[in-house]
Amino acid sequence: MPAIILVGAQWGDEGKGKATDLLASRIDYVVKFNGGNNAGHTVVIGDEKYALHLLPSGILTPGVTPIISNGVVIDLEVLFGEISALASRGIDVSRLRVSANAHIITSYHRTLDKVTERFLGKRQIGTTGRGIGPSYADKINRVGIRVQDIFDEGILRQKVESALEVKNHLLVKIYNRRAITADEVVSELLSYADRLRPMVCDTSLELNNALDDDKIVLFEGGQATMLDVDHGTYPFVTSSNATSGGALTGSGVGPTRVDRVIAVVKAYTTRVGSGPFPTELFDESGEYLRAKGFEFGTTTGRPRRCGWYDAPIARYTTRINGVTDFVLTKLDVLTGLDQIPVCVAYDVDGTRVDEVPVNQSDFHHATPIYENFPGWTEDITGVRSFDELPANAQKYVLALEAMSGARFSAIGVGPARDAIVVRHDLV
Ligand code: GDP
Ligand code: IMO
Ligand code: MG
């Protein structure tokens, strides 16, 4: 089973980091294929807690080769900051490979991200402010800076100068900010060149060679299906393809090599930033989920919006990604609830709608139609097999499985690395 794709099923923070870590002992390569340091993955190993943003979570497992492929946008200061932080904790980062075609987040992307959000006022997206959107915009607009440009000062300067020509007009005349000089950008980027050079290669070639050699490659998605620029709740999305298709264009590996698509889904739903969220709770139940699930952003520390499980979203995720397996996380957070509502369909302006509506206004107007499931009170964090789960917890999982379109192969019962019930092997 050579290539496996792992994606988020909802609006992010489903526990993809932990799921990747679970599989990492059986894989050879882990690939971050989209996004940048907007991601925030928390992995708990024994007493140690790791927060990863730009590096894929699989880097924590000895023997795995981590790859940052062409679909990623890289903030070099963050990259080297994370590398040093991990190295100082004894993690081997020497095998890290970076695509020559990945794009760079420069200081003007970070500045533009922040000022455009401020300018949008109440209509803001609630971005992480890391420069992700402006960097992808430049990529699509064909004025981006790529990793390989850093090794040719002449080309780098020319590209930075032409990008800044328009951006400085915007910064000075529209946003009232100071102009950014090409010199400051170029010298900052060049300062990383010597450390970056040994890591850079044709990652598509390396990955395809590895697959030819029967190595196992895991593609670890950042963000999630509902934040995907094509399939998410546009414009309240990130600027990359976080879905399984993005793993292919984002890495230069073809679809015929993929055997399995795993979606990580929380036993309830959370979202950070603005945008529609039908099952969002504004009462004490929402507070309960936030406090018990510790739903605060790994990247920005913002409190996450919380709500019940949304089955039409899970079905949508199965369809968009071709999901073969779900990893259900945070079932333990629901312990102690008397009743657990699950959204089974929506009411859109008086009409029952069973699937995620394609029309943005309909989704904004969608109110959930709930079915209630009885809860359980037993502590499940020590449970390691499905049969040991309380009967109502089993029923809840099986009901979600029946509604979501693919089998639930693993169930998270706590933050720790081993707090998981495996029903079907994923690798
Ligand atoms: P990611 O962005 O999808 O990698 O997820 P985050 O790391 O941002 O958020 C998931 C959080 O849930 C992290 O703090 C994990 O340690 C934690 N977590 C993951 N799985 C479980 C689980 O099964 N139970 C509990 N209680 N916490 C979990
Ligand atoms: P992980 O990988 C949750 C959200 C932001 C904002 C929108 C656009 O940890 O699941 P951006 O900075 O990407 O332009 O912001 O996307 N967002 C995330 N929300 N988890 C993430 O990543 C996210 N990455 C971006 O909050 O609403
Ligand atoms: Mg996260």
Tab-separated table of C-alpha atoms and ligand atoms in Angstrom:
chain	number	residue	atom	x	y	z
A	1	MET	CA	0.000	0.000	0.000
A	2	PRO	CA	2.255	2.806	-1.178
A	3	ALA	CA	0.547	6.232	-0.975
A	4	ILE	CA	-1.902	7.284	1.717
A	5	ILE	CA	-3.542	10.701	1.928
A	6	LEU	CA	-4.732	12.094	5.257
A	7	VAL	CA	-6.989	15.166	5.335
A	8	GLY	CA	-9.152	17.135	7.747
A	9	ALA	CA	-12.881	16.452	7.453
A	10	GLN	CA	-14.294	19.637	8.984
A	11	TRP	CA	-12.812	23.127	9.544
A	12	GLY	CA	-9.414	22.041	10.859
A	13	ASP	CA	-7.974	21.000	14.224
A	14	GLU	CA	-9.548	17.556	14.029
A	15	GLY	CA	-6.401	15.938	15.400
A	16	LYS	CA	-4.576	15.294	12.125
A	17	GLY	CA	-1.243	15.637	13.923
A	18	LYS	CA	-2.097	12.858	16.310
A	19	ALA	CA	-3.451	10.643	13.499
A	20	THR	CA	-0.275	11.125	11.469
A	21	ASP	CA	1.789	10.325	14.517
A	22	LEU	CA	-0.238	7.132	14.950
A	23	LEU	CA	0.674	5.959	11.439
A	24	ALA	CA	4.228	7.281	11.429
A	25	SER	CA	5.892	4.170	12.824
A	26	ARG	CA	4.802	2.291	9.695
A	27	ILE	CA	5.616	4.870	7.034
A	28	ASP	CA	8.807	5.889	5.280
A	29	TYR	CA	7.940	9.393	4.081
A	30	VAL	CA	5.563	12.073	5.349
A	31	VAL	CA	4.682	14.925	3.014
A	32	LYS	CA	3.224	18.305	3.829
A	33	PHE	CA	1.577	19.261	0.542
A	34	ASN	CA	-0.498	22.405	1.213
A	35	GLY	CA	-0.706	25.479	3.417
A	36	GLY	CA	2.093	26.832	5.549
A	37	ASN	CA	2.487	27.888	9.146
A	38	ASN	CA	-1.232	28.605	9.428
A	39	ALA	CA	-1.506	24.954	10.487
A	40	GLY	CA	-1.112	24.016	14.115
A	41	HIS	CA	-0.725	20.376	15.083
A	42	THR	CA	-0.382	19.317	18.705
A	43	VAL	CA	1.132	15.914	19.333
A	44	VAL	CA	1.458	14.531	22.844
A	45	ILE	CA	4.146	11.888	23.369
A	46	GLY	CA	4.466	10.765	26.975
A	47	ASP	CA	5.034	13.926	29.022
A	48	GLU	CA	6.195	15.868	25.993
A	49	LYS	CA	3.895	18.117	23.969
A	50	TYR	CA	4.912	19.294	20.511
A	51	ALA	CA	3.241	22.102	18.551
A	52	LEU	CA	4.106	21.909	14.862
A	53	HIS	CA	3.167	24.507	12.267
A	54	LEU	CA	5.244	24.187	9.138
A	55	LEU	CA	6.900	20.825	9.572
A	56	PRO	CA	4.761	17.712	9.063
A	57	SER	CA	3.867	15.850	12.271
A	58	GLY	CA	5.532	12.661	11.043
A	59	ILE	CA	8.891	14.334	11.710
A	60	LEU	CA	8.573	13.269	15.358
A	61	THR	CA	9.038	9.598	14.468
A	62	PRO	CA	12.633	8.400	14.018
A	63	GLY	CA	13.320	6.972	10.571
A	64	VAL	CA	10.612	8.894	8.716
A	65	THR	CA	11.767	11.234	5.947
A	66	PRO	CA	9.788	14.497	6.114
A	67	ILE	CA	9.116	16.354	2.881
A	68	ILE	CA	7.799	19.862	2.273
A	69	SER	CA	6.524	19.645	-1.282
A	70	ASN	CA	5.737	22.177	-4.004
A	71	GLY	CA	2.199	22.957	-2.814
A	72	VAL	CA	3.400	24.540	0.435
A	73	VAL	CA	4.154	28.205	1.145
A	74	ILE	CA	7.229	28.560	3.362
A	75	ASP	CA	8.135	31.266	5.843
A	76	LEU	CA	11.868	30.627	6.162
A	77	GLU	CA	12.173	32.235	9.581
A	78	VAL	CA	9.473	29.866	10.877
A	79	LEU	CA	11.077	26.889	9.111
A	80	PHE	CA	14.465	27.390	10.724
A	81	GLY	CA	12.870	28.317	14.053
A	82	GLU	CA	10.967	25.026	14.131
A	83	ILE	CA	13.981	23.029	12.994
A	84	SER	CA	16.133	24.473	15.820
A	85	ALA	CA	13.380	24.026	18.416
A	86	LEU	CA	12.937	20.354	17.503
A	87	ALA	CA	16.664	19.685	17.238
A	88	SER	CA	17.167	21.147	20.733
A	89	ARG	CA	14.613	18.608	22.017
A	90	GLY	CA	16.532	15.743	20.442
A	91	ILE	CA	14.393	15.235	17.312
A	92	ASP	CA	16.397	14.293	14.222
A	93	VAL	CA	15.516	16.778	11.474
A	94	SER	CA	18.450	15.976	9.209
A	95	ARG	CA	16.411	14.077	6.608
A	96	LEU	CA	14.043	17.006	5.873
A	97	ARG	CA	13.697	17.704	2.135
A	98	VAL	CA	12.180	20.854	0.639
A	99	SER	CA	10.842	21.283	-2.878
A	100	ALA	CA	12.674	23.724	-5.138
A	101	ASN	CA	9.241	24.747	-6.429
A	102	ALA	CA	7.621	25.590	-3.086
A	103	HIS	CA	6.732	29.251	-2.710
A	104	ILE	CA	8.137	31.645	-0.127
A	105	ILE	CA	6.211	33.831	2.303
A	106	THR	CA	8.043	37.174	2.450
A	107	SER	CA	7.628	40.089	4.842
A	108	TYR	CA	5.355	41.854	2.335
A	109	HIS	CA	2.979	38.870	2.324
A	110	ARG	CA	2.721	38.962	6.111
A	111	THR	CA	2.141	42.722	6.090
A	112	LEU	CA	-0.488	42.511	3.354
A	113	ASP	CA	-2.336	39.694	5.151
A	114	LYS	CA	-2.670	41.829	8.278
A	115	VAL	CA	-3.559	45.121	6.615
A	116	THR	CA	-6.124	43.639	4.237
A	117	GLU	CA	-7.860	41.925	7.155
A	118	ARG	CA	-7.917	45.170	9.121
A	119	PHE	CA	-9.300	46.963	6.069
A	120	LEU	CA	-12.128	44.416	5.689
A	121	GLY	CA	-13.398	45.287	9.185
A	122	LYS	CA	-16.527	43.306	9.979
A	123	ARG	CA	-16.186	41.351	6.736
A	124	GLN	CA	-12.768	39.969	7.688
A	125	ILE	CA	-11.973	36.275	7.161
A	126	GLY	CA	-10.165	35.915	10.464
A	127	THR	CA	-6.957	34.659	8.859
A	128	THR	CA	-4.014	33.550	10.931
A	129	GLY	CA	-2.135	36.637	9.693
A	130	ARG	CA	0.813	34.545	8.555
A	131	GLY	CA	0.873	35.778	4.943
A	132	ILE	CA	-0.630	32.583	3.532
A	133	GLY	CA	-3.285	34.154	1.250
A	134	PRO	CA	-1.046	36.871	-0.261
A	135	SER	CA	1.713	34.321	-0.969
A	136	TYR	CA	-0.681	31.961	-2.791
A	137	ALA	CA	-2.195	34.950	-4.608
A	138	ASP	CA	1.266	35.801	-5.963
A	139	LYS	CA	1.800	32.168	-6.978
A	140	ILE	CA	-1.407	32.131	-9.025
A	141	ASN	CA	-0.663	35.616	-10.327
A	142	ARG	CA	2.768	34.357	-11.459
A	143	VAL	CA	4.721	36.901	-9.410
A	144	GLY	CA	5.676	34.564	-6.546
A	145	ILE	CA	9.152	33.841	-5.210
A	146	ARG	CA	10.121	30.171	-5.173
A	147	VAL	CA	12.683	28.327	-3.074
A	148	GLN	CA	14.977	27.915	-6.087
A	149	ASP	CA	15.043	31.685	-6.682
A	150	ILE	CA	16.947	32.164	-3.434
A	151	PHE	CA	20.016	30.550	-4.974
A	152	ASP	CA	20.290	33.116	-7.769
A	153	GLU	CA	20.595	36.618	-6.369
A	154	GLY	CA	20.035	38.294	-9.744
A	155	ILE	CA	16.775	36.482	-10.411
A	156	LEU	CA	15.651	36.902	-6.796
A	157	ARG	CA	16.203	40.672	-6.873
A	158	GLN	CA	14.418	41.027	-10.196
A	159	LYS	CA	11.393	39.077	-8.948
A	160	VAL	CA	11.193	40.875	-5.610
A	161	GLU	CA	11.504	44.266	-7.325
A	162	SER	CA	8.707	43.547	-9.751
A	163	ALA	CA	6.440	42.162	-7.010
A	164	LEU	CA	7.065	45.229	-4.848
A	165	GLU	CA	6.362	47.671	-7.637
A	166	VAL	CA	2.618	47.084	-7.352
A	167	LYS	CA	2.556	46.158	-3.666
A	168	ASN	CA	4.230	49.351	-2.502
A	169	HIS	CA	1.542	51.371	-4.268
A	170	LEU	CA	-1.057	49.418	-2.338
A	171	LEU	CA	0.776	49.633	0.977
A	172	VAL	CA	1.489	53.357	0.777
A	173	LYS	CA	-1.521	54.753	-1.089
A	174	ILE	CA	-4.331	52.480	0.072
A	175	TYR	CA	-3.215	51.104	3.419
A	176	ASN	CA	-1.121	54.024	4.713
A	177	ARG	CA	1.885	51.852	5.468
A	178	ARG	CA	5.553	52.433	4.721
A	179	ALA	CA	7.022	51.141	1.486
A	180	ILE	CA	9.112	47.964	1.691
A	181	THR	CA	12.478	48.015	-0.083
A	182	ALA	CA	13.672	45.191	-2.317
A	183	ASP	CA	17.013	45.313	-0.479
A	184	GLU	CA	15.542	44.425	2.893
A	185	VAL	CA	13.539	41.526	1.441
A	186	VAL	CA	16.399	40.178	-0.661
A	187	SER	CA	18.952	40.345	2.128
A	188	GLU	CA	16.618	38.598	4.555
A	189	LEU	CA	15.932	35.768	2.097
A	190	LEU	CA	19.599	35.405	1.134
A	191	SER	CA	20.525	35.037	4.792
A	192	TYR	CA	18.835	31.599	4.743
A	193	ALA	CA	20.360	30.367	1.469
A	194	ASP	CA	23.300	28.393	2.869
A	195	ARG	CA	21.196	26.543	5.446
A	196	LEU	CA	18.439	25.874	2.942
A	197	ARG	CA	20.562	24.621	0.018
A	198	PRO	CA	21.334	21.097	1.296
A	199	MET	CA	17.627	20.382	1.907
A	200	VAL	CA	16.374	21.429	-1.495
A	201	CYS	CA	15.647	18.868	-4.196
A	202	ASP	CA	13.112	17.701	-6.777
A	203	THR	CA	10.705	16.260	-4.207
A	204	SER	CA	8.355	14.908	-6.898
A	205	LEU	CA	11.193	12.785	-8.297
A	206	GLU	CA	12.249	11.676	-4.829
A	207	LEU	CA	8.692	10.646	-3.890
A	208	ASN	CA	8.007	8.802	-7.130
A	209	ASN	CA	11.313	6.935	-6.794
A	210	ALA	CA	10.387	6.027	-3.230
A	211	LEU	CA	7.005	4.697	-4.393
A	212	ASP	CA	8.761	2.673	-7.126
A	213	ASP	CA	10.821	1.122	-4.318
A	214	ASP	CA	7.628	0.150	-2.427
A	215	LYS	CA	8.172	2.731	0.277
A	216	ILE	CA	5.097	3.955	2.134
A	217	VAL	CA	4.326	7.644	1.715
A	218	LEU	CA	1.814	9.532	3.861
A	219	PHE	CA	0.492	12.860	2.609
A	220	GLU	CA	-0.457	14.950	5.630
A	221	GLY	CA	-2.984	17.669	4.834
A	222	GLY	CA	-3.055	20.983	6.630
A	223	GLN	CA	-6.397	22.742	7.250
A	224	ALA	CA	-9.437	20.783	6.087
A	225	THR	CA	-12.126	20.115	3.504
A	226	MET	CA	-14.413	22.970	4.575
A	227	LEU	CA	-11.440	25.371	4.427
A	228	ASP	CA	-10.421	24.233	0.904
A	229	VAL	CA	-10.319	27.139	-1.548
A	230	ASP	CA	-12.470	25.247	-4.089
A	231	HIS	CA	-14.677	23.045	-1.945
A	232	GLY	CA	-14.910	24.905	1.357
A	233	THR	CA	-17.091	27.747	2.577
A	234	TYR	CA	-15.595	30.299	0.192
A	235	PRO	CA	-14.595	33.086	0.823
A	236	PHE	CA	-14.180	31.969	4.455
A	237	VAL	CA	-11.465	29.474	3.533
A	238	THR	CA	-7.720	29.199	3.363
A	239	SER	CA	-5.977	29.775	0.019
A	240	SER	CA	-4.909	26.227	-0.819
A	241	ASN	CA	-6.417	22.869	-1.736
A	242	ALA	CA	-6.572	21.028	1.556
A	243	THR	CA	-8.507	18.128	0.012
A	244	SER	CA	-7.056	14.913	-1.421
A	245	GLY	CA	-6.648	16.386	-4.914
A	246	GLY	CA	-4.297	18.936	-3.407
A	247	ALA	CA	-1.995	16.129	-2.310
A	248	LEU	CA	-1.447	15.258	-5.988
A	249	THR	CA	-0.938	18.721	-7.500
A	250	GLY	CA	0.842	19.739	-4.324
A	251	SER	CA	3.450	17.001	-4.634
A	252	GLY	CA	3.747	15.821	-8.217
A	253	VAL	CA	2.501	12.298	-7.502
A	254	GLY	CA	-0.231	10.826	-9.698
A	255	PRO	CA	-3.682	9.605	-8.593
A	256	THR	CA	-3.040	6.007	-9.640
A	257	ARG	CA	-0.510	5.653	-6.825
A	258	VAL	CA	-2.961	6.446	-4.045
A	259	ASP	CA	-4.454	3.508	-2.171
A	260	ARG	CA	-6.152	5.077	0.770
A	261	VAL	CA	-7.682	8.394	1.762
A	262	ILE	CA	-8.103	8.931	5.484
A	263	ALA	CA	-10.223	11.776	6.829
A	264	VAL	CA	-9.802	12.868	10.416
A	265	VAL	CA	-13.092	13.944	11.988
A	266	LYS	CA	-13.873	15.215	15.462
A	267	ALA	CA	-16.783	13.696	17.433
A	268	TYR	CA	-18.193	17.256	17.401
A	269	THR	CA	-17.274	20.292	15.273
A	270	THR	CA	-15.034	23.333	15.714
A	271	ARG	CA	-14.088	26.289	13.583
A	272	VAL	CA	-11.640	29.211	13.952
A	273	GLY	CA	-12.238	32.512	12.173
A	274	SER	CA	-15.356	33.739	10.366
A	275	GLY	CA	-17.866	31.976	8.128
A	276	PRO	CA	-20.965	29.794	8.247
A	277	PHE	CA	-21.176	26.965	10.792
A	278	PRO	CA	-24.707	25.514	11.059
A	279	THR	CA	-24.265	23.477	14.263
A	280	GLU	CA	-22.445	26.237	16.166
A	281	LEU	CA	-23.491	26.498	19.825
A	282	PHE	CA	-23.804	29.815	21.618
A	283	ASP	CA	-24.964	28.387	24.933
A	284	GLU	CA	-23.390	26.499	27.819
A	285	SER	CA	-23.034	23.333	25.670
A	286	GLY	CA	-20.594	25.231	23.437
A	287	GLU	CA	-18.685	26.420	26.502
A	288	TYR	CA	-18.640	22.831	27.766
A	289	LEU	CA	-17.088	21.489	24.545
A	290	ARG	CA	-14.554	24.347	24.425
A	291	ALA	CA	-13.444	23.831	28.023
A	292	LYS	CA	-13.472	20.035	28.019
A	293	GLY	CA	-11.929	19.684	24.560
A	294	PHE	CA	-9.481	22.525	25.238
A	295	GLU	CA	-10.571	24.182	22.007
A	296	PHE	CA	-8.101	27.037	21.711
A	297	GLY	CA	-6.026	27.545	18.548
A	298	THR	CA	-2.535	25.998	18.443
A	299	THR	CA	-1.410	28.779	16.094
A	300	THR	CA	-3.186	31.912	17.316
A	301	GLY	CA	-4.559	30.891	20.723
A	302	ARG	CA	-8.043	32.047	19.656
A	303	PRO	CA	-11.002	30.258	21.283
A	304	ARG	CA	-12.459	27.859	18.703
A	305	ARG	CA	-16.163	28.082	17.857
A	306	CYS	CA	-17.789	24.794	18.928
A	307	GLY	CA	-20.848	22.840	17.800
A	308	TRP	CA	-22.310	19.355	17.385
A	309	TYR	CA	-21.306	16.745	14.788
A	310	ASP	CA	-22.554	17.570	11.318
A	311	ALA	CA	-23.214	14.393	9.292
A	312	PRO	CA	-23.898	16.143	5.938
A	313	ILE	CA	-20.402	17.683	6.231
A	314	ALA	CA	-18.869	14.243	6.849
A	315	ARG	CA	-20.703	12.865	3.781
A	316	TYR	CA	-19.526	15.848	1.742
A	317	THR	CA	-15.959	15.155	2.879
A	318	THR	CA	-16.293	11.511	1.811
A	319	ARG	CA	-17.477	12.618	-1.620
A	320	ILE	CA	-14.940	15.394	-2.255
A	321	ASN	CA	-11.918	13.413	-1.056
A	322	GLY	CA	-12.891	9.855	-1.964
A	323	VAL	CA	-12.507	8.916	1.693
A	324	THR	CA	-11.880	5.233	2.429
A	325	ASP	CA	-11.448	5.518	6.217
A	326	PHE	CA	-12.263	7.962	8.978
A	327	VAL	CA	-10.295	8.500	12.147
A	328	LEU	CA	-12.775	9.778	14.735
A	329	THR	CA	-11.126	11.909	17.429
A	330	LYS	CA	-12.055	13.329	20.819
A	331	LEU	CA	-14.842	10.901	21.616
A	332	ASP	CA	-13.736	11.226	25.277
A	333	VAL	CA	-14.736	14.906	25.268
A	334	LEU	CA	-18.401	13.867	24.993
A	335	THR	CA	-18.256	11.692	28.128
A	336	GLY	CA	-20.681	12.931	30.757
A	337	LEU	CA	-23.267	14.434	28.411
A	338	ASP	CA	-26.810	13.251	28.932
A	339	GLN	CA	-27.861	13.575	25.286
A	340	ILE	CA	-25.640	14.122	22.238
A	341	PRO	CA	-27.331	15.869	19.313
A	342	VAL	CA	-26.111	15.045	15.793
A	343	CYS	CA	-27.051	17.126	12.757
A	344	VAL	CA	-28.551	14.712	10.216
A	345	ALA	CA	-29.831	17.256	7.656
A	346	TYR	CA	-30.546	20.984	7.360
A	347	ASP	CA	-33.617	23.123	7.217
A	348	VAL	CA	-33.022	25.758	4.555
A	349	ASP	CA	-35.767	28.364	4.564
A	350	GLY	CA	-38.411	25.746	5.364
A	351	THR	CA	-37.123	22.968	3.092
A	352	ARG	CA	-35.292	19.850	4.331
A	353	VAL	CA	-31.873	19.539	2.670
A	354	ASP	CA	-29.843	16.351	3.172
A	355	GLU	CA	-26.539	17.446	1.639
A	356	VAL	CA	-24.279	20.489	2.033
A	357	PRO	CA	-25.959	23.105	-0.194
A	358	VAL	CA	-23.866	24.300	-3.138
A	359	ASN	CA	-25.275	27.812	-2.824
A	360	GLN	CA	-23.444	29.966	-0.283
A	361	SER	CA	-26.550	31.821	0.917
A	362	ASP	CA	-28.386	28.527	1.473
A	363	PHE	CA	-25.546	27.275	3.644
A	364	HIS	CA	-25.591	30.539	5.601
A	365	HIS	CA	-29.331	30.027	6.201
A	366	ALA	CA	-29.074	26.307	7.012
A	367	THR	CA	-30.276	25.373	10.479
A	368	PRO	CA	-29.535	21.863	11.715
A	369	ILE	CA	-32.108	19.110	12.028
A	370	TYR	CA	-30.926	17.099	15.020
A	371	GLU	CA	-31.249	13.523	16.120
A	372	ASN	CA	-30.398	12.911	19.796
A	373	PHE	CA	-28.234	10.047	20.999
A	374	PRO	CA	-28.015	8.969	24.647
A	375	GLY	CA	-24.674	9.684	26.326
A	376	TRP	CA	-22.431	7.718	28.708
A	377	THR	CA	-20.653	8.577	31.945
A	378	GLU	CA	-17.818	6.026	32.126
A	379	ASP	CA	-14.263	7.356	31.619
A	380	ILE	CA	-13.154	5.977	28.242
A	381	THR	CA	-9.607	7.355	28.085
A	382	GLY	CA	-8.121	3.984	29.054
A	383	VAL	CA	-10.197	1.965	26.576
A	384	ARG	CA	-8.189	0.314	23.789
A	385	SER	CA	-10.742	-1.905	22.042
A	386	PHE	CA	-14.147	-1.114	20.574
A	387	ASP	CA	-15.952	-3.736	22.664
A	388	GLU	CA	-14.752	-2.100	25.892
A	389	LEU	CA	-16.465	1.202	25.041
A	390	PRO	CA	-19.762	1.835	26.882
A	391	ALA	CA	-22.734	0.599	24.839
A	392	ASN	CA	-23.978	4.138	24.156
A	393	ALA	CA	-20.534	5.255	22.984
A	394	GLN	CA	-20.458	2.280	20.573
A	395	LYS	CA	-23.926	3.203	19.318
A	396	TYR	CA	-22.878	6.822	18.820
A	397	VAL	CA	-19.821	5.783	16.776
A	398	LEU	CA	-21.791	3.294	14.684
A	399	ALA	CA	-24.517	5.876	14.024
A	400	LEU	CA	-21.955	8.444	12.845
A	401	GLU	CA	-20.312	5.774	10.694
A	402	ALA	CA	-23.623	4.905	9.052
A	403	MET	CA	-24.271	8.578	8.269
A	404	SER	CA	-20.788	9.584	7.122
A	405	GLY	CA	-20.149	7.404	4.076
A	406	ALA	CA	-17.004	5.446	5.023
A	407	ARG	CA	-15.831	3.150	7.808
A	408	PHE	CA	-14.603	4.541	11.125
A	409	SER	CA	-11.302	2.739	11.440
A	410	ALA	CA	-9.821	4.371	14.526
A	411	ILE	CA	-11.269	6.266	17.470
A	412	GLY	CA	-9.373	8.763	19.613
A	413	VAL	CA	-10.165	8.554	23.310
A	414	GLY	CA	-7.625	11.035	24.700
A	415	PRO	CA	-4.773	13.360	23.637
A	416	ALA	CA	-1.970	10.861	24.399
A	417	ARG	CA	-0.232	9.068	21.553
A	418	ASP	CA	-1.613	5.661	22.566
A	419	ALA	CA	-5.141	6.849	23.488
A	420	ILE	CA	-6.733	5.269	20.444
A	421	VAL	CA	-8.998	2.355	19.565
A	422	VAL	CA	-8.069	0.772	16.231
A	423	ARG	CA	-10.869	-1.121	14.470
A	424	HIS	CA	-9.221	-1.557	11.063
A	425	ASP	CA	-5.513	-1.208	10.299
A	426	LEU	CA	-4.776	1.945	8.316
A	427	VAL	CA	-1.378	0.969	6.922
B	1	GDP	P1	-4.772	19.289	13.798
B	1	GDP	O1	-4.606	20.707	13.400
B	1	GDP	O2	-5.827	18.585	13.012
B	1	GDP	O3	-3.472	18.532	13.835
B	1	GDP	O4	-5.339	19.316	15.297
B	1	GDP	P2	-4.826	20.243	16.517
B	1	GDP	O5	-3.557	19.654	17.042
B	1	GDP	O6	-4.837	21.675	16.152
B	1	GDP	O7	-6.020	20.051	17.546
B	1	GDP	C1	-6.385	18.807	18.028
B	1	GDP	C2	-6.214	18.784	19.559
B	1	GDP	O8	-6.895	17.676	20.075
B	1	GDP	C3	-4.780	18.633	20.019
B	1	GDP	O9	-4.599	19.388	21.191
B	1	GDP	C4	-4.625	17.142	20.296
B	1	GDP	O10	-3.668	16.855	21.304
B	1	GDP	C5	-6.009	16.816	20.792
B	1	GDP	N1	-6.488	15.470	20.499
B	1	GDP	C6	-6.317	14.711	19.395
B	1	GDP	N2	-7.002	13.548	19.479
B	1	GDP	C7	-7.642	13.599	20.670
B	1	GDP	C8	-8.554	12.704	21.323
B	1	GDP	O11	-8.926	11.650	20.827
B	1	GDP	N3	-9.035	13.107	22.565
B	1	GDP	C9	-8.663	14.290	23.134
B	1	GDP	N4	-9.175	14.605	24.330
B	1	GDP	N5	-7.814	15.134	22.537
B	1	GDP	C10	-7.324	14.799	21.327
B	2	IMO	P1	-4.882	23.019	10.971
B	2	IMO	O1	-3.918	22.404	9.990
B	2	IMO	C1	-8.161	25.782	11.765
B	2	IMO	C2	-8.482	29.261	9.093
B	2	IMO	C3	-8.244	30.620	9.704
B	2	IMO	C4	-9.162	31.466	8.848
B	2	IMO	C5	-9.007	30.830	7.466
B	2	IMO	C6	-8.020	31.532	6.561
B	2	IMO	O2	-4.289	23.227	12.337
B	2	IMO	O3	-6.177	22.294	10.999
B	2	IMO	P2	-5.375	31.659	6.523
B	2	IMO	O4	-4.401	32.206	7.520
B	2	IMO	O5	-5.174	30.212	6.204
B	2	IMO	O6	-5.479	32.503	5.282
B	2	IMO	O7	-6.819	31.777	7.250
B	2	IMO	O8	-8.573	29.496	7.693
B	2	IMO	N1	-7.392	28.279	9.296
B	2	IMO	C7	-7.445	27.253	10.165
B	2	IMO	N2	-8.398	26.917	11.062
B	2	IMO	N3	-7.066	25.006	11.606
B	2	IMO	C8	-6.126	25.320	10.700
B	2	IMO	O9	-5.103	24.509	10.388
B	2	IMO	C9	-6.272	26.509	9.945
B	2	IMO	N4	-5.538	27.119	8.989
B	2	IMO	C10	-6.239	28.189	8.592
B	2	IMO	O10	-8.621	30.645	11.065
B	2	IMO	O11	-10.495	31.287	9.247
B	3	MG	MG	-4.636	22.606	14.232
